[in-house]
Every structure is written in structure tokens, then in C-alpha cells.
CSV table of C-alpha atoms in Angstrom, one decimal:
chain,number,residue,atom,x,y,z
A,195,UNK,CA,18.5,-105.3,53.4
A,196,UNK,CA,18.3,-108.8,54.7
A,197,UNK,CA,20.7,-109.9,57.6
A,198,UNK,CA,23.0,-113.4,56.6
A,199,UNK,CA,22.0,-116.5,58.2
A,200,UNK,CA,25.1,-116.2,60.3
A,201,UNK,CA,24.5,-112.9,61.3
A,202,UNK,CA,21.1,-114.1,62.9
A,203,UNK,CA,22.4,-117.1,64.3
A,204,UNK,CA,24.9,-114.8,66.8
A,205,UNK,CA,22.0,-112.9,67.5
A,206,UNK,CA,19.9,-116.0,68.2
A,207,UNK,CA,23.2,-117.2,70.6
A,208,UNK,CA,22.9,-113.5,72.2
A,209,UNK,CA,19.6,-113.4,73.5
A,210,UNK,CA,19.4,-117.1,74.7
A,211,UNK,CA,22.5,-115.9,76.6
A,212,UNK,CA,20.6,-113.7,78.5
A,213,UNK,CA,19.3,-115.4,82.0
A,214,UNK,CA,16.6,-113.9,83.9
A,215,UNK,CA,16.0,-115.2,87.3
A,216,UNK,CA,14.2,-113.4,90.8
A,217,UNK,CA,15.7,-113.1,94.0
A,218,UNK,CA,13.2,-113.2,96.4
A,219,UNK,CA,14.1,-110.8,99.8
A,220,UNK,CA,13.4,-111.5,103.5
A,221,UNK,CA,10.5,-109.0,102.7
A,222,UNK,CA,8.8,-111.2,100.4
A,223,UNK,CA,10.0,-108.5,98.3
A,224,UNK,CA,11.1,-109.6,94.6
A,225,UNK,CA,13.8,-108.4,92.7
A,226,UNK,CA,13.8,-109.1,88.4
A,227,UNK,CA,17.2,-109.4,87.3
A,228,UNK,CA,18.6,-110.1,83.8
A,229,UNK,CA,22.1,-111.4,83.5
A,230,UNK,CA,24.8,-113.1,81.4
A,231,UNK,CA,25.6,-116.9,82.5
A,232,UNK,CA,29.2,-115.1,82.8
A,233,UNK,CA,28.1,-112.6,85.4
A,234,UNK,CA,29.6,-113.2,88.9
A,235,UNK,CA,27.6,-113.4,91.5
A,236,UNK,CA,29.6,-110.1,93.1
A,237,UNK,CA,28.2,-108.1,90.1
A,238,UNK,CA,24.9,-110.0,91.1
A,239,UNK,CA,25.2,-108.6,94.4
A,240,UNK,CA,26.0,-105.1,93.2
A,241,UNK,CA,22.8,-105.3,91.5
A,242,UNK,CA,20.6,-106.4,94.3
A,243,UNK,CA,22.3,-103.8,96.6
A,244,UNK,CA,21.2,-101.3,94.1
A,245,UNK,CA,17.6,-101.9,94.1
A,246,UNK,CA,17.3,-103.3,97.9
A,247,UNK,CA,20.0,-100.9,99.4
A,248,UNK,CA,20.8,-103.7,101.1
A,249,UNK,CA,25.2,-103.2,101.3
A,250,UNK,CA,27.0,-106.2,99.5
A,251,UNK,CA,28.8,-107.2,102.3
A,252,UNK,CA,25.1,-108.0,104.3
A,253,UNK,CA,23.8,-110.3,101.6
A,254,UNK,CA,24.3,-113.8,101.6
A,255,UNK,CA,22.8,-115.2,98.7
A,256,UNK,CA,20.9,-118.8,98.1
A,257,UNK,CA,21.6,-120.6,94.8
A,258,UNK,CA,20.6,-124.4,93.9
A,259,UNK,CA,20.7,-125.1,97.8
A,260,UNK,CA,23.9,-123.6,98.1
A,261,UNK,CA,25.5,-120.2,99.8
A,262,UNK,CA,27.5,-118.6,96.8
A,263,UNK,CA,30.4,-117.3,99.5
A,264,UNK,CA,32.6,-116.6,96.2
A,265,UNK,CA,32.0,-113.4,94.4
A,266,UNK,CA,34.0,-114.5,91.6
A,267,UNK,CA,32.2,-117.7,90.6
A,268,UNK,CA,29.9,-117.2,87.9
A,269,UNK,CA,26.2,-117.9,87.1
A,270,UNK,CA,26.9,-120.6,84.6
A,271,UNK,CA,29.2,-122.3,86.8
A,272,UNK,CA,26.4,-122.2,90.0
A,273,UNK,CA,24.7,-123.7,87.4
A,274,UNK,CA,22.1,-121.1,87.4
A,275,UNK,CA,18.8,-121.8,85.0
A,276,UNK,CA,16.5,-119.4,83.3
A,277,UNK,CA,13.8,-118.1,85.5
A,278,UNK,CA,15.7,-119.5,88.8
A,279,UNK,CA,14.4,-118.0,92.4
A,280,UNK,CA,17.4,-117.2,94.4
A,281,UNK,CA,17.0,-116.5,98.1
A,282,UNK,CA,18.3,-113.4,99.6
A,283,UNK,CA,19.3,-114.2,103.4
A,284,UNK,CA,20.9,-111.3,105.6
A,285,UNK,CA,24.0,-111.0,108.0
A,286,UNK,CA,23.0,-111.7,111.4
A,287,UNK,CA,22.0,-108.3,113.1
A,288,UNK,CA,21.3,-107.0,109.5
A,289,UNK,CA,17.7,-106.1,109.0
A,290,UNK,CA,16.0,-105.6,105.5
A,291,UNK,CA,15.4,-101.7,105.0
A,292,UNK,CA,12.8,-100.1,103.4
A,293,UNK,CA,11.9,-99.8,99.9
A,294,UNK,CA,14.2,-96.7,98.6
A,295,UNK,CA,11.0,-93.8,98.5
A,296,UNK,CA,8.5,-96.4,100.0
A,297,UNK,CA,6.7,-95.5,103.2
A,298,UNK,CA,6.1,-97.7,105.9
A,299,UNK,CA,3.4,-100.3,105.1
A,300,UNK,CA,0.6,-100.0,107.7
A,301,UNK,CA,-0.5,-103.5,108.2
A,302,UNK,CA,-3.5,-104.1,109.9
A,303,UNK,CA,-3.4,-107.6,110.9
A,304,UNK,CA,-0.1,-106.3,113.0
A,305,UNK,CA,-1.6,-103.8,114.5
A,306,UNK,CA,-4.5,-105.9,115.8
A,307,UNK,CA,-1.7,-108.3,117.3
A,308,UNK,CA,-0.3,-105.5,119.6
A,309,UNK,CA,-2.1,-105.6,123.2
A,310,UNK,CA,-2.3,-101.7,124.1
A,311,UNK,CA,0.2,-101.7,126.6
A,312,UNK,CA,2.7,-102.6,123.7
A,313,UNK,CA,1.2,-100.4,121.1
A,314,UNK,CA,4.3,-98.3,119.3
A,315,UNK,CA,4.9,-94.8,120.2
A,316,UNK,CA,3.3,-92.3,117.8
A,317,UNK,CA,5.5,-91.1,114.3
A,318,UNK,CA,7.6,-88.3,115.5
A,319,UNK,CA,8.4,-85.2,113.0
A,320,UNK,CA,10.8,-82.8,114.5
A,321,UNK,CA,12.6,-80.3,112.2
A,322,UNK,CA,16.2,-78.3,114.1
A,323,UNK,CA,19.3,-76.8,112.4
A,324,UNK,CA,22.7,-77.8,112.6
A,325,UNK,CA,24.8,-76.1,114.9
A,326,UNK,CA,27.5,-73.9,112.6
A,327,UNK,CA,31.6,-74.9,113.3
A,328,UNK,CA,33.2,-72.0,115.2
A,329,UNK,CA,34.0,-69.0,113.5
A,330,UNK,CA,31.8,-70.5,110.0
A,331,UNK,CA,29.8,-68.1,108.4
A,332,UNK,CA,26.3,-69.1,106.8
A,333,UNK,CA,26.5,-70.1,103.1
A,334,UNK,CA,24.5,-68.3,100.9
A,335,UNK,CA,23.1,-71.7,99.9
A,336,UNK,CA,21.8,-73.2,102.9
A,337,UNK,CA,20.3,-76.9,102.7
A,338,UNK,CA,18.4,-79.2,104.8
A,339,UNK,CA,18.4,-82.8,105.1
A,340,UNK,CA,15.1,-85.1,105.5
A,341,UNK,CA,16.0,-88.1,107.2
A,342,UNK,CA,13.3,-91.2,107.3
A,343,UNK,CA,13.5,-93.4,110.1
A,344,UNK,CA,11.1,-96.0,110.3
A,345,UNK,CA,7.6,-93.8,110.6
A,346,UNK,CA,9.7,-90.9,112.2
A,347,UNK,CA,10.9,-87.7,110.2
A,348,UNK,CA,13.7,-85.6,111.2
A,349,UNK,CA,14.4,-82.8,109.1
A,350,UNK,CA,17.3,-80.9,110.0
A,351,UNK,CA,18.5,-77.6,108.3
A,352,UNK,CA,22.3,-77.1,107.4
A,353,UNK,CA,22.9,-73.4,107.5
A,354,UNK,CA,26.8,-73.9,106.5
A,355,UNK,CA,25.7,-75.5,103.0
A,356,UNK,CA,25.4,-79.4,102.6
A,357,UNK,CA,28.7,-79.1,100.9
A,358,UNK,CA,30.3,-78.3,104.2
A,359,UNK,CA,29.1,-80.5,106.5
A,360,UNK,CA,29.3,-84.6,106.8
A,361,UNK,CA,26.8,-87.5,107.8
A,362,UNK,CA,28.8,-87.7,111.0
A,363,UNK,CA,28.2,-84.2,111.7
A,364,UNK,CA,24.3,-85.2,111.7
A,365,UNK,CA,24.3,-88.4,113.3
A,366,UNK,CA,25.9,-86.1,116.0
A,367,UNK,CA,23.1,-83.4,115.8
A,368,UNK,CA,20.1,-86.6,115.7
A,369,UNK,CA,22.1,-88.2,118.7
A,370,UNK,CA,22.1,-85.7,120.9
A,371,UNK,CA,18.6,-83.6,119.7
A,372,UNK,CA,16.4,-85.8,118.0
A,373,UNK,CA,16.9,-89.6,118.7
A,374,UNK,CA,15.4,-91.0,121.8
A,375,UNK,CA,18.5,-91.6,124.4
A,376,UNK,CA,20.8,-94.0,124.2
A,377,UNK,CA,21.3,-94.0,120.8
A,378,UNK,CA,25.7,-93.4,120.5
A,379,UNK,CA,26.5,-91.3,116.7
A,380,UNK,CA,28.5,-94.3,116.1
A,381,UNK,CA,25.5,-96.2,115.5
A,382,UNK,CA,23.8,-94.1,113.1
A,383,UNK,CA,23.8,-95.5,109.2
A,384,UNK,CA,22.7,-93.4,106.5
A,385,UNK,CA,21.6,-95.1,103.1
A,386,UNK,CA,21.8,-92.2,100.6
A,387,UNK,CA,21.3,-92.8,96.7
A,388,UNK,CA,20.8,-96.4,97.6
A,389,UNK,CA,24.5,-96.5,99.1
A,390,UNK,CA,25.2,-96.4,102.4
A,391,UNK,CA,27.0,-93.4,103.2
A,392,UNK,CA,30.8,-92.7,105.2
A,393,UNK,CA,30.6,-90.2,108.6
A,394,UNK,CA,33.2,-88.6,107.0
A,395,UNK,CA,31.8,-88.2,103.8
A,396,UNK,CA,30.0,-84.5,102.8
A,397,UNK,CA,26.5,-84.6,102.9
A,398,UNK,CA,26.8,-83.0,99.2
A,399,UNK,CA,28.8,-81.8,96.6
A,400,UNK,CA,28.2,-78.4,94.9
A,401,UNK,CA,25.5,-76.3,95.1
A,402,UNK,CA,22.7,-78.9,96.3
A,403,UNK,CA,20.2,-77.8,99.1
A,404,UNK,CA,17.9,-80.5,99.9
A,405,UNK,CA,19.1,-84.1,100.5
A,406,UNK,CA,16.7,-87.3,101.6
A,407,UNK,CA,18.1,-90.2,103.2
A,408,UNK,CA,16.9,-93.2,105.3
A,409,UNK,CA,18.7,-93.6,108.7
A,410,UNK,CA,19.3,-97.3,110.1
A,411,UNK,CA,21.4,-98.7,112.9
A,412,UNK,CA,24.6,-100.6,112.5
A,413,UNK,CA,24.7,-104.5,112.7
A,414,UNK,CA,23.4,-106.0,116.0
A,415,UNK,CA,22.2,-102.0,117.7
A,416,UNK,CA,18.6,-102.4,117.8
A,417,UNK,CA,16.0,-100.2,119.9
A,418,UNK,CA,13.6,-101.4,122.0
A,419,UNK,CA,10.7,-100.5,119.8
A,420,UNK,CA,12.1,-101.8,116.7
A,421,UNK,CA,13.0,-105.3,118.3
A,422,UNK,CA,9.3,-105.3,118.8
A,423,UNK,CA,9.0,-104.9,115.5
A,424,UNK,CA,11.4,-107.5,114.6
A,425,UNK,CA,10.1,-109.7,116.7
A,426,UNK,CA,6.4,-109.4,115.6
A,427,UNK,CA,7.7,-109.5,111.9
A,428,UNK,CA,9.7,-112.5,112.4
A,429,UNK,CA,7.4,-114.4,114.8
A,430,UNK,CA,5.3,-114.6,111.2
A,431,UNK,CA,8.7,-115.9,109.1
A,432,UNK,CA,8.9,-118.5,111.5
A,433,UNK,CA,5.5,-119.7,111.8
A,434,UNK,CA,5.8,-119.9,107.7
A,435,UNK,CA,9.1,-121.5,107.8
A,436,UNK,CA,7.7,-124.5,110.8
A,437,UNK,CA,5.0,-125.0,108.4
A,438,UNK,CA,7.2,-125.5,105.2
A,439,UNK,CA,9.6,-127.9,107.5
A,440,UNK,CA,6.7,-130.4,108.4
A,441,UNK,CA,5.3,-130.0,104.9
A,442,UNK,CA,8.9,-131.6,104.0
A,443,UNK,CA,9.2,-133.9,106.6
A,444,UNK,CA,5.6,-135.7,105.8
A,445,UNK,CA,7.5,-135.8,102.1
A,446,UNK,CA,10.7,-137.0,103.2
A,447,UNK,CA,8.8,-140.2,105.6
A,448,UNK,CA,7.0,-141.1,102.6
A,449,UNK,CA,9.9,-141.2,100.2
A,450,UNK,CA,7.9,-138.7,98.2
A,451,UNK,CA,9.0,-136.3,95.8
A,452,UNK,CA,13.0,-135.8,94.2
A,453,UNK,CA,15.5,-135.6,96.9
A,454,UNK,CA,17.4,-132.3,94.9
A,455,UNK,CA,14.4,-130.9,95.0
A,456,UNK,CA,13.7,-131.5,98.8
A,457,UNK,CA,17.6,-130.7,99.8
A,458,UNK,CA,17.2,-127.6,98.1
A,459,UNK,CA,13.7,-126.2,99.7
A,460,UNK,CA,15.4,-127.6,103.4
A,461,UNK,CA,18.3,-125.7,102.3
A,462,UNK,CA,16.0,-122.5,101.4
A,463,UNK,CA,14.4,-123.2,105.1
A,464,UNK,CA,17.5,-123.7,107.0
A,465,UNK,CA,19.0,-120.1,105.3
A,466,UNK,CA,16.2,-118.4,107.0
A,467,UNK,CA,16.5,-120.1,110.5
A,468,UNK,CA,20.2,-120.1,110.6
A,469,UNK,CA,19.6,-116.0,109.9
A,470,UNK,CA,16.9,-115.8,113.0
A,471,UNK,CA,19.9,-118.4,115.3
A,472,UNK,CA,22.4,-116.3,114.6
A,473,UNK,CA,20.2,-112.5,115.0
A,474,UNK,CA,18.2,-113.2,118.1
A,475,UNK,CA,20.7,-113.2,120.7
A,476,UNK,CA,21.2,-108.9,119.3
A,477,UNK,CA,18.1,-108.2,119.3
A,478,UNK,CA,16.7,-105.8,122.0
A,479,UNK,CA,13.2,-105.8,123.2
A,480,UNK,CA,11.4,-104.5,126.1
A,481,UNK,CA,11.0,-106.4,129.5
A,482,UNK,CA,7.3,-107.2,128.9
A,483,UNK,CA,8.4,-109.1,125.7
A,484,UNK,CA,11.7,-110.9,127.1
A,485,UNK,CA,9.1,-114.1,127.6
A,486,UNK,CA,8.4,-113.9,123.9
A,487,UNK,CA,11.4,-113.4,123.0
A,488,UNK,CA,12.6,-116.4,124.8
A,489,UNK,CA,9.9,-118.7,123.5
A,490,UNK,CA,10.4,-117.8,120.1
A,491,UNK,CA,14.3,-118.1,120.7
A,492,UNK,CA,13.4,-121.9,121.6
A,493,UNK,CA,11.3,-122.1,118.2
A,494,UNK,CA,14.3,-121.1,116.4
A,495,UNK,CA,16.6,-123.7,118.0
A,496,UNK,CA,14.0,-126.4,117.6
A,497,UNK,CA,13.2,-125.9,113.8
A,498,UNK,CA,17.1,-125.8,113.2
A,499,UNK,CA,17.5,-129.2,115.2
A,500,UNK,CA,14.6,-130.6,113.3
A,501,UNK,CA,16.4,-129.6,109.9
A,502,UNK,CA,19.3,-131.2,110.8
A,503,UNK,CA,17.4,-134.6,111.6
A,504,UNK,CA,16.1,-134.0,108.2
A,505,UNK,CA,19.2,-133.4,106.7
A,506,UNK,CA,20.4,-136.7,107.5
A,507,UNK,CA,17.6,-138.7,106.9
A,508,UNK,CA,18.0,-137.9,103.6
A,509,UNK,CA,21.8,-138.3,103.1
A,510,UNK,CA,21.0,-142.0,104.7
């Protein structure tokens, strides 16, 4: 059997439909994504979240120079083209999480760039069991749940069932047994199933006895050692993003080069710094580093200045 002309055409229309494009993380990390032109850029989102576990509502998303701030609006009508690069900038305070399943990347470049004195503390694993309500009996199912944090491990048995307890009911347990101090429940996130999860909600439903999530801090709670982190990480972000803004300034003096094309890598630039602007002021380091952190504070404001000047030069 031999499909009509017509038939093939519609087929034909179908798969030309289809736009792939790459949204390129923070991270450097890349996600593939295959779309209709009449996907919104909400459904876009969902998808991102999905394979990043980074929560909807903490993405702000890059397209042809612009912020898409309207989940509704579509791909077609951003004007999206086949094999785009879309830029994935975060909420201020929000910091990219790990790779769902991924362990901590040892770098060694980053670890030659600590002086001793700043060196991190040592990966923790500490294993305890979840205190039992009054008057609860044990389940016959008992569970335990493996949290990740960072390089730590906290494993933390659940003799009532993971049925009958809730995320809150650990972040209580990790506050007050595990976590180094300081750190309130209320500032515990759990991103379970690549979703992050409710205090209230139960840690499982059924008969399940083993559970693995990843445990971050909510927007703008950051401790000491992991705005070390931030900082070193970022410290390199900037240095790249310095380095792209004089690349486009030399362009921009010598009248070189499309001017959508440079307005959209200055807007690709200024996503990034306007991110670091609006996260540094939350971030918490120790008192050895608040001389770094002020320096590279100053960077920030400088390369956003020296964006704007760029900005206008090319709108005159």
C-alpha cells in the first residue's frame, strides 16, 4: 500500500512542525527539547523543571534577547527558530541544584583555588531514626529516607512507615540532629521525583520503604560553606561574562558585526549579571571571605554599568 500524495504532504507539514532548540543552564548544563511552534513557554518551563528540578516559578527564561515573563505566549510567536539556544537564568537567591542522581563533581582546578584555611569541611554521613508520634506504634513496614545534601548524606530511618510521616516531620528531625546549627526546619527544601515536595505532604504513599531525595535551602538561606561555594563558582561566571562584554564592546566601537545579533548576546550577558546583582546581597559567606565577596560585588556593579553604556551606544 502506497500512502496519497496528500497524505504525505500532512506528514511532511508534521514533522517540519516539530522545533528543537537547547536551553543552556547556569551550569553549563544543556537541556534538548523538542516542541511544537504552538507550545507555551509555561509547558516549556514544565519541561525544563522536569529534567533540571529547577521549580517553574525560579526560572526565568532567555529568548531572542528577551525575558518570556508570559507563560501563555507561544514559541511561534517569540519567534523561536529551529535549533535556537535559550538561556536559563534563575531567581535571585535561587541556586541551580544538582543533576537528579548525579554526585557532586570533584573539580580539581577548584580545589587548588582554596587556600587551606578555607578548605571545606569533610562529607558528612550520619544515619538516625525518626522519633515515633506519642502513643504510635511501629509499622510493620518501616522505611528510611536518604537525603543528599551537597557531598553530605543523611539517612534517616522512619520506624512509623513513610506513609505516616511528612517532609516537615524530617526537616524537623535534620534541624535539630543532623544539620550543622542554625539551620530553622522552615528552611529545608526537599526535591523528590524531580518536584519539590510540601512539609505537609507524606513522605510516601502505600507500602514504600526506601525514599531518596536531595535537600536544598529556600530562596536567599545560604550557609556559610555553601556561599563559598557560590562564590568560588560564580567568581568563574563572572570572569567569563567580563570577557564576553569587552569581546562586544571592541565589536560595538568598530561598528562590526549585526546589531540583533550583538543586542541579543548583551542581552544573554546582562541576564547573567542582573542574576549575580540581584543574589549577592543573600548570599552568606565566612568573615575571611567578606573582602572577596565585596570585591566581587563591585565587579558585578561595574559589568552591569558597562552594559548599560553599551546598551545605549547601540540604540544611538
Amino acid at each position: 500500500h502506497i500512502a496519497s500524495p496528500r497524505l504525505l504532504r500532512r506528514s511532511l507539514r508534521f514533522v517540519v512542525a516539530m522545533l528543537k532548540f537547547t536551553v543552556v543552564a547556569p551550569d553549563k548544563r544543556k537541556v534538548e527539547l523538542e516542541c511544537e511552534p504552538s507550545s507555551t513557554f509555561q509547558q516549556v518551563k514544565s519541561l525544563i523543571e522536569a529534567q533540571t528540578s529547577v521549580p517553574v516559578d525560579k526560572q526565568r527564561l532567555l529568548c531572542n534577547g528577551k525575558e518570556r515573563k508570559n507563560g501563555a505566549e507561544t514559541l511561534a510567536a517569540a519567534g523561536l527558530k529551529p535549533n535556537a539556544k535559550l538561556m536559563l537564568m534563575l531567581a535571585p537567591g535561587y541556586t541551580m541544584p544538582l543533576a537528579p542522581g548525579a554526585p557532586p563533581a570533584a573539580d580539581a582546578d577548584d580545589a587548588m583555588a582554596v587556600a587551606p584555611a578555607e578548605e571545606e569541611a569533610p562529607a558528612v554521613e550520619l544515619s538516625g531514626e525518626l522519633p515515633l508520634p506519642s502513643g504510635a506504634e511501629p509499622s510493620a513496614c518501616p522505611g528510611v529516607v536518604n537525603v543528599r545534601q551537597g557531598r553530605n548524606r543523611y539517612h534517616v530511618r522512619v520506624p512509623q512507615g513513610l506513609a505516616a510521616a511528612t517532609f516537615g516531620d524530617v526537616a524537623a528531625f535534620l534541624s535539630g540532629s543532623m544539620l550543622p546549627p542554625g539551620v530553622p526546619p522552615s528552611e529545608c527544601r526537599f526535591i523528590c521525583r524531580g518536584k519539590s515536595a510540601e512539609h505537609a505532604d507524606a513522605l510516601a504513599v502505600g507500602a514504600a520503604t526506601d525514599l531518596s531525595v536531595m535537600l536544598m535551602f529556600r530562596e536567599g538561606f545560604h550557609l556559610a560553606a555553601e556561599g563559598a561555594d557560590w562564590l568560588r563558582s560564580y567568581s568563574v561566571e563572572l570572569t567569563e561574562a567580563e570577557a564576553k562584554i569587552e569581546k562586544l564592546a571592541k565589536r560595538i566601537e568598530a561598528n562590526f558585526g549585526d546589531g540583533a545579533e550583538t543586542s541579543l548576546r548583551l542581552a544573554e550577558v546582562g541576564g547573567l549579571v542582573e542574576t549575580l546583582k540581584q543574589s549577592v546581597e543573600s548570599v552568606r559567606v565566612r568573615e575571611t571571605q567578606l573582602e572577596e565577596m565585596r570585591q566581587f560585588r563591585d565587579r558585578v556593579l561595574a559589568a552591569d554599568a558597562r552594559l548599560e553604556v553599551l546598551r545605549k551606544s547601540i540604540r544611538l
